[in-house]
Amino acid sequence: MQVVLKGVEMRLAKFKGPKDLAKTFSKEVSLELFRRICLCRNFELNVKRAISGKKIPRIFTYLSLGQESATSAISLSFPDTMTWPSFVPRFGQHRCHDLYLCYGASPEKLRDELLGLPIGCAGGMGGSASIHSPETGMFGHDGHMGTQVKIGVGYALGSGLKTLIVMGDASAEEGYVLGALGEAASKKAPTLFVCMDNNLSILTEVKVRRSWTMSDEAKAKGMPAYDVPDDPWFIMDCVTKLKDKLPAFLNIHYCRELWHEGPGCDGPPEWNRYELVKTQLIFLGLKSEVEMIENSTAHYIENLWEDVLSPIKERV
């Protein structure tokens, strides 16, 4: 089967990973990767349907459809881990449903948070953009672009724990982000910085906003940095190389599938990493396992969201 990677040819040609890298990972790792991808993706598809069907409040909602492959890969390699659930200190941006889910935090509590219920992971007060669940390692975003970076650096320096800090390509341009990178490099903070780069600040492309790259900025401050596509096997390989050389920086190029905020869509993405991952797994001879994971995960999440149709008071 020939896969046409139009987007990769246009935007990612110079960031291609090693050929056949997926073959170097065990069957168990690749299938667990796909399970986490399916968990995030099905959760987000059901959020999209619930918003479109006016089943949950129409508040600001930032869906992570398109970046779930990258986040799933990170969760399997930083700090170690096939452990599920896994406590990893992580400071996310506004688009962070996947970051919450990929380390094994409760989908039910995230659902209830999006519904504004007091039994949600942040007591119904955080919503989509500020998912807070410190008992699982997830620290909520305060709404100001990029502040999670400096707060996360402080946490890493104070605790000594390996800490994951995620930002977008627009937040990365904030002055206190760049300053925090310098502080992390100077004091050897045990931090992995990840920039989820969809090439857009709402609709404004990176080339309009700046003439420099975040990976070059990180290197200039003295930390190792990679520019990579959202190929999950390549990401796992890169994170494995970086996680003992912290602080380090990873700029991941991916396609946002929906609008900056909300369930709207202006057409198909440049490339669909989910379908590319499925194609690769089938090529590796895992078709039956892929179908089983895909179907069972979809069924589980659909059942979870069926509760939205019942009276809210029954679940409070």
mmCIF file of C-alpha atoms in Angstrom:
data_model
loop_
_atom_site.group_PDB
_atom_site.id
_atom_site.type_symbol
_atom_site.label_atom_id
_atom_site.label_comp_id
_atom_site.label_asym_id
_atom_site.label_seq_id
_atom_site.Cartn_x
_atom_site.Cartn_y
_atom_site.Cartn_z
ATOM 1 C CA MET A 1 0.000 0.000 0.000
ATOM 2 C CA GLN A 2 1.352 3.401 -0.964
ATOM 3 C CA VAL A 3 0.730 6.183 1.541
ATOM 4 C CA VAL A 4 0.816 9.694 0.108
ATOM 5 C CA LEU A 5 2.450 11.963 2.679
ATOM 6 C CA LYS A 6 1.603 15.294 1.107
ATOM 7 C CA GLY A 7 1.974 17.168 4.374
ATOM 8 C CA VAL A 8 5.280 15.539 5.192
ATOM 9 C CA GLU A 9 6.621 16.443 1.767
ATOM 10 C CA MET A 10 5.522 20.055 2.248
ATOM 11 C CA ARG A 11 6.270 20.782 5.909
ATOM 12 C CA LEU A 12 8.233 17.861 7.310
ATOM 13 C CA ALA A 13 10.578 16.709 4.560
ATOM 14 C CA LYS A 14 13.733 17.619 6.491
ATOM 15 C CA PHE A 15 12.465 16.002 9.714
ATOM 16 C CA LYS A 16 11.859 12.446 8.489
ATOM 17 C CA GLY A 17 12.840 9.711 10.913
ATOM 18 C CA PRO A 18 14.908 6.600 10.226
ATOM 19 C CA LYS A 19 13.263 4.144 7.871
ATOM 20 C CA ASP A 20 11.728 1.011 9.430
ATOM 21 C CA LEU A 21 12.284 2.287 12.976
ATOM 22 C CA ALA A 22 8.954 0.785 14.088
ATOM 23 C CA LYS A 23 10.398 -2.692 13.525
ATOM 24 C CA THR A 24 12.927 -2.139 16.312
ATOM 25 C CA PHE A 25 10.212 -1.859 18.977
ATOM 26 C CA SER A 26 8.557 -4.867 20.586
ATOM 27 C CA LYS A 27 5.043 -5.925 19.690
ATOM 28 C CA GLU A 28 3.970 -5.139 23.255
ATOM 29 C CA VAL A 29 5.227 -1.543 23.103
ATOM 30 C CA SER A 30 3.691 -0.856 19.693
ATOM 31 C CA LEU A 31 0.302 -2.228 20.728
ATOM 32 C CA GLU A 32 0.314 -0.320 24.016
ATOM 33 C CA LEU A 33 1.166 2.783 22.003
ATOM 34 C CA PHE A 34 -1.865 2.185 19.783
ATOM 35 C CA ARG A 35 -4.117 1.529 22.786
ATOM 36 C CA ARG A 36 -3.228 4.910 24.276
ATOM 37 C CA ILE A 37 -3.689 6.624 20.925
ATOM 38 C CA CYS A 38 -7.143 5.047 20.581
ATOM 39 C CA LEU A 39 -8.078 6.013 24.139
ATOM 40 C CA CYS A 40 -7.278 9.683 23.529
ATOM 41 C CA ARG A 41 -8.733 9.804 20.059
ATOM 42 C CA ASN A 42 -12.027 8.154 20.961
ATOM 43 C CA PHE A 43 -12.404 10.342 24.025
ATOM 44 C CA GLU A 44 -11.941 13.466 21.917
ATOM 45 C CA LEU A 45 -14.292 12.284 19.180
ATOM 46 C CA ASN A 46 -16.972 11.786 21.812
ATOM 47 C CA VAL A 47 -16.313 15.228 23.301
ATOM 48 C CA LYS A 48 -16.704 16.647 19.804
ATOM 49 C CA ARG A 49 -20.016 14.844 19.346
ATOM 50 C CA ALA A 50 -21.255 15.899 22.771
ATOM 51 C CA ILE A 51 -20.492 19.568 22.094
ATOM 52 C CA SER A 52 -22.003 19.454 18.617
ATOM 53 C CA GLY A 53 -25.117 17.776 20.042
ATOM 54 C CA LYS A 54 -25.350 20.338 22.854
ATOM 55 C CA LYS A 55 -25.087 17.603 25.462
ATOM 56 C CA ILE A 56 -22.440 19.460 27.474
ATOM 57 C CA PRO A 57 -22.012 23.189 28.171
ATOM 58 C CA ARG A 58 -20.604 25.211 25.282
ATOM 59 C CA ILE A 59 -17.557 26.564 27.055
ATOM 60 C CA PHE A 60 -14.046 26.946 25.666
ATOM 61 C CA THR A 61 -12.904 23.441 24.736
ATOM 62 C CA TYR A 62 -9.512 22.652 23.202
ATOM 63 C CA LEU A 63 -9.557 19.250 21.549
ATOM 64 C CA SER A 64 -6.281 17.411 21.067
ATOM 65 C CA LEU A 65 -7.300 15.485 17.944
ATOM 66 C CA GLY A 66 -4.181 15.143 15.837
ATOM 67 C CA GLN A 67 -1.564 15.251 18.586
ATOM 68 C CA GLU A 68 -2.516 12.035 20.407
ATOM 69 C CA SER A 69 0.125 9.921 18.653
ATOM 70 C CA ALA A 70 2.918 12.204 19.836
ATOM 71 C CA THR A 71 1.679 12.391 23.420
ATOM 72 C CA SER A 72 1.135 8.635 23.607
ATOM 73 C CA ALA A 73 4.713 8.091 22.446
ATOM 74 C CA ILE A 74 6.066 10.467 25.086
ATOM 75 C CA SER A 75 4.062 8.738 27.818
ATOM 76 C CA LEU A 76 5.651 5.405 26.896
ATOM 77 C CA SER A 77 9.211 6.719 27.046
ATOM 78 C CA PHE A 78 9.340 9.426 29.723
ATOM 79 C CA PRO A 79 10.604 8.697 32.218
ATOM 80 C CA ASP A 80 10.641 4.972 31.410
ATOM 81 C CA THR A 81 7.607 3.476 31.150
ATOM 82 C CA MET A 82 5.101 0.772 30.321
ATOM 83 C CA THR A 83 3.611 1.326 33.775
ATOM 84 C CA TRP A 84 -0.098 2.172 33.761
ATOM 85 C CA PRO A 85 -1.094 4.409 35.426
ATOM 86 C CA SER A 86 2.168 6.278 35.926
ATOM 87 C CA PHE A 87 2.838 9.296 38.155
ATOM 88 C CA VAL A 88 4.862 11.765 36.108
ATOM 89 C CA PRO A 89 4.892 15.486 36.984
ATOM 90 C CA ARG A 90 3.580 17.216 33.879
ATOM 91 C CA PHE A 91 2.662 20.781 33.124
ATOM 92 C CA GLY A 92 0.443 21.139 30.078
ATOM 93 C CA GLN A 93 -0.875 23.907 27.905
ATOM 94 C CA HIS A 94 -4.539 24.646 27.208
ATOM 95 C CA ARG A 95 -4.764 21.719 24.739
ATOM 96 C CA CYS A 96 -4.038 18.924 27.168
ATOM 97 C CA HIS A 97 -6.787 16.285 27.316
ATOM 98 C CA ASP A 98 -4.332 13.784 25.819
ATOM 99 C CA LEU A 99 -1.593 14.666 28.319
ATOM 100 C CA TYR A 100 -3.992 13.895 31.160
ATOM 101 C CA LEU A 101 -5.218 10.607 29.674
ATOM 102 C CA CYS A 102 -1.953 9.143 28.380
ATOM 103 C CA TYR A 103 -0.473 8.602 31.828
ATOM 104 C CA GLY A 104 -3.513 6.710 33.062
ATOM 105 C CA ALA A 105 -5.619 9.387 34.747
ATOM 106 C CA SER A 106 -9.371 8.765 34.939
ATOM 107 C CA PRO A 107 -11.383 9.391 31.740
ATOM 108 C CA GLU A 108 -14.533 9.529 33.878
ATOM 109 C CA LYS A 109 -13.155 12.401 35.960
ATOM 110 C CA LEU A 110 -12.118 14.284 32.828
ATOM 111 C CA ARG A 111 -15.573 13.792 31.352
ATOM 112 C CA ASP A 112 -17.151 15.149 34.522
ATOM 113 C CA GLU A 113 -14.730 18.080 34.550
ATOM 114 C CA LEU A 114 -15.829 19.031 31.048
ATOM 115 C CA LEU A 115 -19.411 18.849 32.283
ATOM 116 C CA GLY A 116 -18.570 21.275 35.087
ATOM 117 C CA LEU A 117 -19.427 18.777 37.815
ATOM 118 C CA PRO A 118 -17.908 18.893 41.322
ATOM 119 C CA ILE A 119 -16.791 15.274 40.894
ATOM 120 C CA GLY A 120 -14.544 16.281 37.978
ATOM 121 C CA CYS A 121 -10.751 16.068 38.241
ATOM 122 C CA ALA A 122 -10.547 19.779 39.151
ATOM 123 C CA GLY A 123 -13.872 19.963 40.945
ATOM 124 C CA GLY A 124 -15.581 21.257 37.823
ATOM 125 C CA MET A 125 -13.682 24.549 38.117
ATOM 126 C CA GLY A 126 -10.851 24.008 35.639
ATOM 127 C CA GLY A 127 -12.603 22.919 32.483
ATOM 128 C CA SER A 128 -10.841 21.934 29.293
ATOM 129 C CA ALA A 129 -7.972 24.422 29.468
ATOM 130 C CA SER A 130 -6.979 23.964 33.124
ATOM 131 C CA ILE A 131 -7.046 20.250 33.875
ATOM 132 C CA HIS A 132 -5.682 19.871 37.398
ATOM 133 C CA SER A 133 -5.090 16.486 38.998
ATOM 134 C CA PRO A 134 -1.942 16.699 41.150
ATOM 135 C CA GLU A 135 -2.494 13.234 42.626
ATOM 136 C CA THR A 136 -1.858 11.849 39.112
ATOM 137 C CA GLY A 137 0.966 14.306 38.364
ATOM 138 C CA MET A 138 -1.095 16.678 36.204
ATOM 139 C CA PHE A 139 -0.800 20.358 37.086
ATOM 140 C CA GLY A 140 -3.377 22.697 35.584
ATOM 141 C CA HIS A 141 -2.694 25.596 33.263
ATOM 142 C CA ASP A 142 -3.620 29.029 34.648
ATOM 143 C CA GLY A 143 -4.802 30.464 31.325
ATOM 144 C CA HIS A 144 -1.819 32.726 30.622
ATOM 145 C CA MET A 145 0.148 31.590 27.584
ATOM 146 C CA GLY A 146 3.346 29.809 28.528
ATOM 147 C CA THR A 147 3.284 30.231 32.304
ATOM 148 C CA GLN A 148 3.292 26.458 32.754
ATOM 149 C CA VAL A 149 6.891 26.468 31.513
ATOM 150 C CA LYS A 150 8.373 28.667 34.234
ATOM 151 C CA ILE A 151 6.190 27.039 36.911
ATOM 152 C CA GLY A 152 7.252 23.587 35.731
ATOM 153 C CA VAL A 153 10.926 24.544 35.827
ATOM 154 C CA GLY A 154 10.494 25.731 39.403
ATOM 155 C CA TYR A 155 8.755 22.477 40.315
ATOM 156 C CA ALA A 156 11.547 20.399 38.764
ATOM 157 C CA LEU A 157 14.261 22.361 40.558
ATOM 158 C CA GLY A 158 12.428 22.178 43.872
ATOM 159 C CA SER A 159 11.444 18.510 43.723
ATOM 160 C CA GLY A 160 14.347 17.055 41.773
ATOM 161 C CA LEU A 161 11.843 14.932 39.835
ATOM 162 C CA LYS A 162 11.984 14.442 36.085
ATOM 163 C CA THR A 163 9.278 16.775 34.833
ATOM 164 C CA LEU A 164 7.451 17.006 31.508
ATOM 165 C CA ILE A 165 6.566 20.515 30.293
ATOM 166 C CA VAL A 166 4.415 20.923 27.178
ATOM 167 C CA MET A 167 3.780 24.119 25.227
ATOM 168 C CA GLY A 168 2.450 25.174 21.827
ATOM 169 C CA ASP A 169 4.437 26.896 19.095
ATOM 170 C CA ALA A 170 2.861 30.267 19.927
ATOM 171 C CA SER A 171 3.290 30.016 23.710
ATOM 172 C CA ALA A 172 6.931 29.150 23.111
ATOM 173 C CA GLU A 173 7.513 32.704 21.889
ATOM 174 C CA GLU A 174 6.625 34.295 25.237
ATOM 175 C CA GLY A 175 9.496 36.007 27.045
ATOM 176 C CA TYR A 176 9.045 34.120 30.291
ATOM 177 C CA VAL A 177 9.215 30.834 28.360
ATOM 178 C CA LEU A 178 12.562 31.750 26.855
ATOM 179 C CA GLY A 179 13.819 32.946 30.224
ATOM 180 C CA ALA A 180 12.693 29.720 31.887
ATOM 181 C CA LEU A 181 14.563 27.686 29.276
ATOM 182 C CA GLY A 182 17.707 29.608 30.156
ATOM 183 C CA GLU A 183 17.171 29.011 33.871
ATOM 184 C CA ALA A 184 16.633 25.293 33.281
ATOM 185 C CA ALA A 185 19.801 25.041 31.201
ATOM 186 C CA SER A 186 21.887 26.999 33.711
ATOM 187 C CA LYS A 187 20.722 25.021 36.751
ATOM 188 C CA LYS A 188 20.377 21.644 35.016
ATOM 189 C CA ALA A 189 16.684 21.262 35.817
ATOM 190 C CA PRO A 190 15.504 17.681 35.124
ATOM 191 C CA THR A 191 12.966 18.813 32.535
ATOM 192 C CA LEU A 192 11.883 17.567 29.142
ATOM 193 C CA PHE A 193 10.386 20.459 27.199
ATOM 194 C CA VAL A 194 8.002 19.536 24.390
ATOM 195 C CA CYS A 195 6.662 22.027 21.865
ATOM 196 C CA MET A 196 3.565 20.723 20.091
ATOM 197 C CA ASP A 197 4.055 22.582 16.833
ATOM 198 C CA ASN A 198 0.972 22.668 14.604
ATOM 199 C CA ASN A 199 2.423 25.658 12.731
ATOM 200 C CA LEU A 200 -0.490 27.834 13.845
ATOM 201 C CA SER A 201 -1.221 30.476 16.441
ATOM 202 C CA ILE A 202 -4.988 30.113 15.958
ATOM 203 C CA LEU A 203 -4.582 30.704 12.189
ATOM 204 C CA THR A 204 -1.268 32.604 11.916
ATOM 205 C CA GLU A 205 1.601 30.460 10.630
ATOM 206 C CA VAL A 206 5.005 30.304 12.295
ATOM 207 C CA LYS A 207 6.774 31.868 9.304
ATOM 208 C CA VAL A 208 4.698 35.035 9.753
ATOM 209 C CA ARG A 209 5.547 35.294 13.466
ATOM 210 C CA ARG A 210 9.263 34.557 13.630
ATOM 211 C CA SER A 211 12.408 33.784 11.653
ATOM 212 C CA TRP A 212 13.967 31.425 14.202
ATOM 213 C CA THR A 213 13.184 27.934 15.500
ATOM 214 C CA MET A 214 12.604 26.739 19.039
ATOM 215 C CA SER A 215 15.103 23.918 18.641
ATOM 216 C CA ASP A 216 17.832 26.409 17.721
ATOM 217 C CA GLU A 217 16.812 28.578 20.675
ATOM 218 C CA ALA A 218 17.113 25.613 23.047
ATOM 219 C CA LYS A 219 20.483 24.598 21.609
ATOM 220 C CA ALA A 220 21.755 28.153 21.997
ATOM 221 C CA LYS A 221 20.947 27.916 25.705
ATOM 222 C CA GLY A 222 23.012 24.763 25.995
ATOM 223 C CA MET A 223 20.541 21.894 25.911
ATOM 224 C CA PRO A 224 20.110 19.085 23.357
ATOM 225 C CA ALA A 225 17.148 19.611 21.048
ATOM 226 C CA TYR A 226 15.471 17.810 18.154
ATOM 227 C CA ASP A 227 12.986 18.859 15.468
ATOM 228 C CA VAL A 228 10.850 15.822 14.659
ATOM 229 C CA PRO A 229 7.620 14.764 12.911
ATOM 230 C CA ASP A 230 4.789 13.206 14.908
ATOM 231 C CA ASP A 231 5.914 9.674 14.035
ATOM 232 C CA PRO A 232 5.446 8.015 17.444
ATOM 233 C CA TRP A 233 8.257 5.484 17.054
ATOM 234 C CA PHE A 234 10.682 8.257 16.124
ATOM 235 C CA ILE A 235 9.502 10.263 19.136
ATOM 236 C CA MET A 236 10.023 7.305 21.498
ATOM 237 C CA ASP A 237 13.518 6.855 20.089
ATOM 238 C CA CYS A 238 14.345 10.551 20.540
ATOM 239 C CA VAL A 239 12.933 10.759 24.070
ATOM 240 C CA THR A 240 14.906 7.668 25.086
ATOM 241 C CA LYS A 241 18.078 9.405 23.916
ATOM 242 C CA LEU A 242 17.215 12.690 25.621
ATOM 243 C CA LYS A 243 15.770 11.648 28.982
ATOM 244 C CA ASP A 244 19.170 11.109 30.609
ATOM 245 C CA LYS A 245 20.541 14.375 29.196
ATOM 246 C CA LEU A 246 18.076 16.768 30.800
ATOM 247 C CA PRO A 247 17.153 19.495 30.360
ATOM 248 C CA ALA A 248 16.276 18.754 26.754
ATOM 249 C CA PHE A 249 13.893 20.078 24.117
ATOM 250 C CA LEU A 250 11.713 18.325 21.543
ATOM 251 C CA ASN A 251 9.825 20.260 18.852
ATOM 252 C CA ILE A 252 7.141 18.006 17.358
ATOM 253 C CA HIS A 253 5.444 18.916 14.075
ATOM 254 C CA TYR A 254 1.856 17.688 13.863
ATOM 255 C CA CYS A 255 -1.509 18.535 12.285
ATOM 256 C CA ARG A 256 -4.316 20.018 14.359
ATOM 257 C CA GLU A 257 -7.465 18.377 12.990
ATOM 258 C CA LEU A 258 -10.070 20.810 14.325
ATOM 259 C CA TRP A 259 -10.380 24.513 14.985
ATOM 260 C CA HIS A 260 -8.160 26.165 17.582
ATOM 261 C CA GLU A 261 -11.150 25.980 19.922
ATOM 262 C CA GLY A 262 -14.304 23.935 19.640
ATOM 263 C CA PRO A 263 -15.467 21.091 17.384
ATOM 264 C CA GLY A 264 -15.349 22.900 14.038
ATOM 265 C CA CYS A 265 -13.365 21.576 11.089
ATOM 266 C CA ASP A 266 -12.309 23.295 7.868
ATOM 267 C CA GLY A 267 -11.370 20.090 6.051
ATOM 268 C CA PRO A 268 -8.989 17.145 6.321
ATOM 269 C CA PRO A 269 -5.523 17.679 7.826
ATOM 270 C CA GLU A 270 -2.391 17.733 5.680
ATOM 271 C CA TRP A 271 -1.774 14.200 6.886
ATOM 272 C CA ASN A 272 -3.581 11.845 9.274
ATOM 273 C CA ARG A 273 -1.081 10.346 11.682
ATOM 274 C CA TYR A 274 -3.668 8.004 13.175
ATOM 275 C CA GLU A 275 -4.203 6.320 9.809
ATOM 276 C CA LEU A 276 -0.457 6.245 9.160
ATOM 277 C CA VAL A 277 0.125 4.498 12.495
ATOM 278 C CA LYS A 278 -2.573 1.930 11.704
ATOM 279 C CA THR A 279 -1.016 1.298 8.298
ATOM 280 C CA GLN A 280 2.391 0.742 9.897
ATOM 281 C CA LEU A 281 1.015 -1.670 12.488
ATOM 282 C CA ILE A 282 -0.818 -3.672 9.823
ATOM 283 C CA PHE A 283 2.422 -3.789 7.824
ATOM 284 C CA LEU A 284 4.064 -5.274 10.932
ATOM 285 C CA GLY A 285 1.494 -8.097 10.893
ATOM 286 C CA LEU A 286 -0.672 -6.813 13.744
ATOM 287 C CA LYS A 287 -3.959 -6.305 11.905
ATOM 288 C CA SER A 288 -6.124 -8.467 14.177
ATOM 289 C CA GLU A 289 -4.700 -6.859 17.322
ATOM 290 C CA VAL A 290 -5.220 -3.392 15.864
ATOM 291 C CA GLU A 291 -8.868 -4.128 15.072
ATOM 292 C CA MET A 292 -9.480 -5.543 18.551
ATOM 293 C CA ILE A 293 -7.910 -2.527 20.302
ATOM 294 C CA GLU A 294 -9.699 -0.081 18.037
ATOM 295 C CA ASN A 295 -13.112 -1.679 18.576
ATOM 296 C CA SER A 296 -12.803 -2.316 22.317
ATOM 297 C CA THR A 297 -11.535 1.189 23.039
ATOM 298 C CA ALA A 298 -14.270 2.803 20.968
ATOM 299 C CA HIS A 299 -16.893 0.711 22.801
ATOM 300 C CA TYR A 300 -15.472 1.612 26.228
ATOM 301 C CA ILE A 301 -15.405 5.357 25.568
ATOM 302 C CA GLU A 302 -18.819 5.393 23.893
ATOM 303 C CA ASN A 303 -20.292 3.688 26.954
ATOM 304 C CA LEU A 304 -18.570 6.205 29.198
ATOM 305 C CA TRP A 305 -20.124 9.105 27.291
ATOM 306 C CA GLU A 306 -23.587 7.528 27.235
ATOM 307 C CA ASP A 307 -23.883 8.769 30.817
ATOM 308 C CA VAL A 308 -24.115 12.298 29.451
ATOM 309 C CA LEU A 309 -27.637 11.448 28.356
ATOM 310 C CA SER A 310 -28.714 10.635 31.917
ATOM 311 C CA PRO A 311 -29.727 13.344 34.416
ATOM 312 C CA ILE A 312 -26.606 15.022 35.744
ATOM 313 C CA LYS A 313 -27.914 14.926 39.316
ATOM 314 C CA GLU A 314 -27.729 11.115 39.275
ATOM 315 C CA ARG A 315 -23.930 11.288 38.993
ATOM 316 C CA VAL A 316 -23.199 14.053 41.511
#
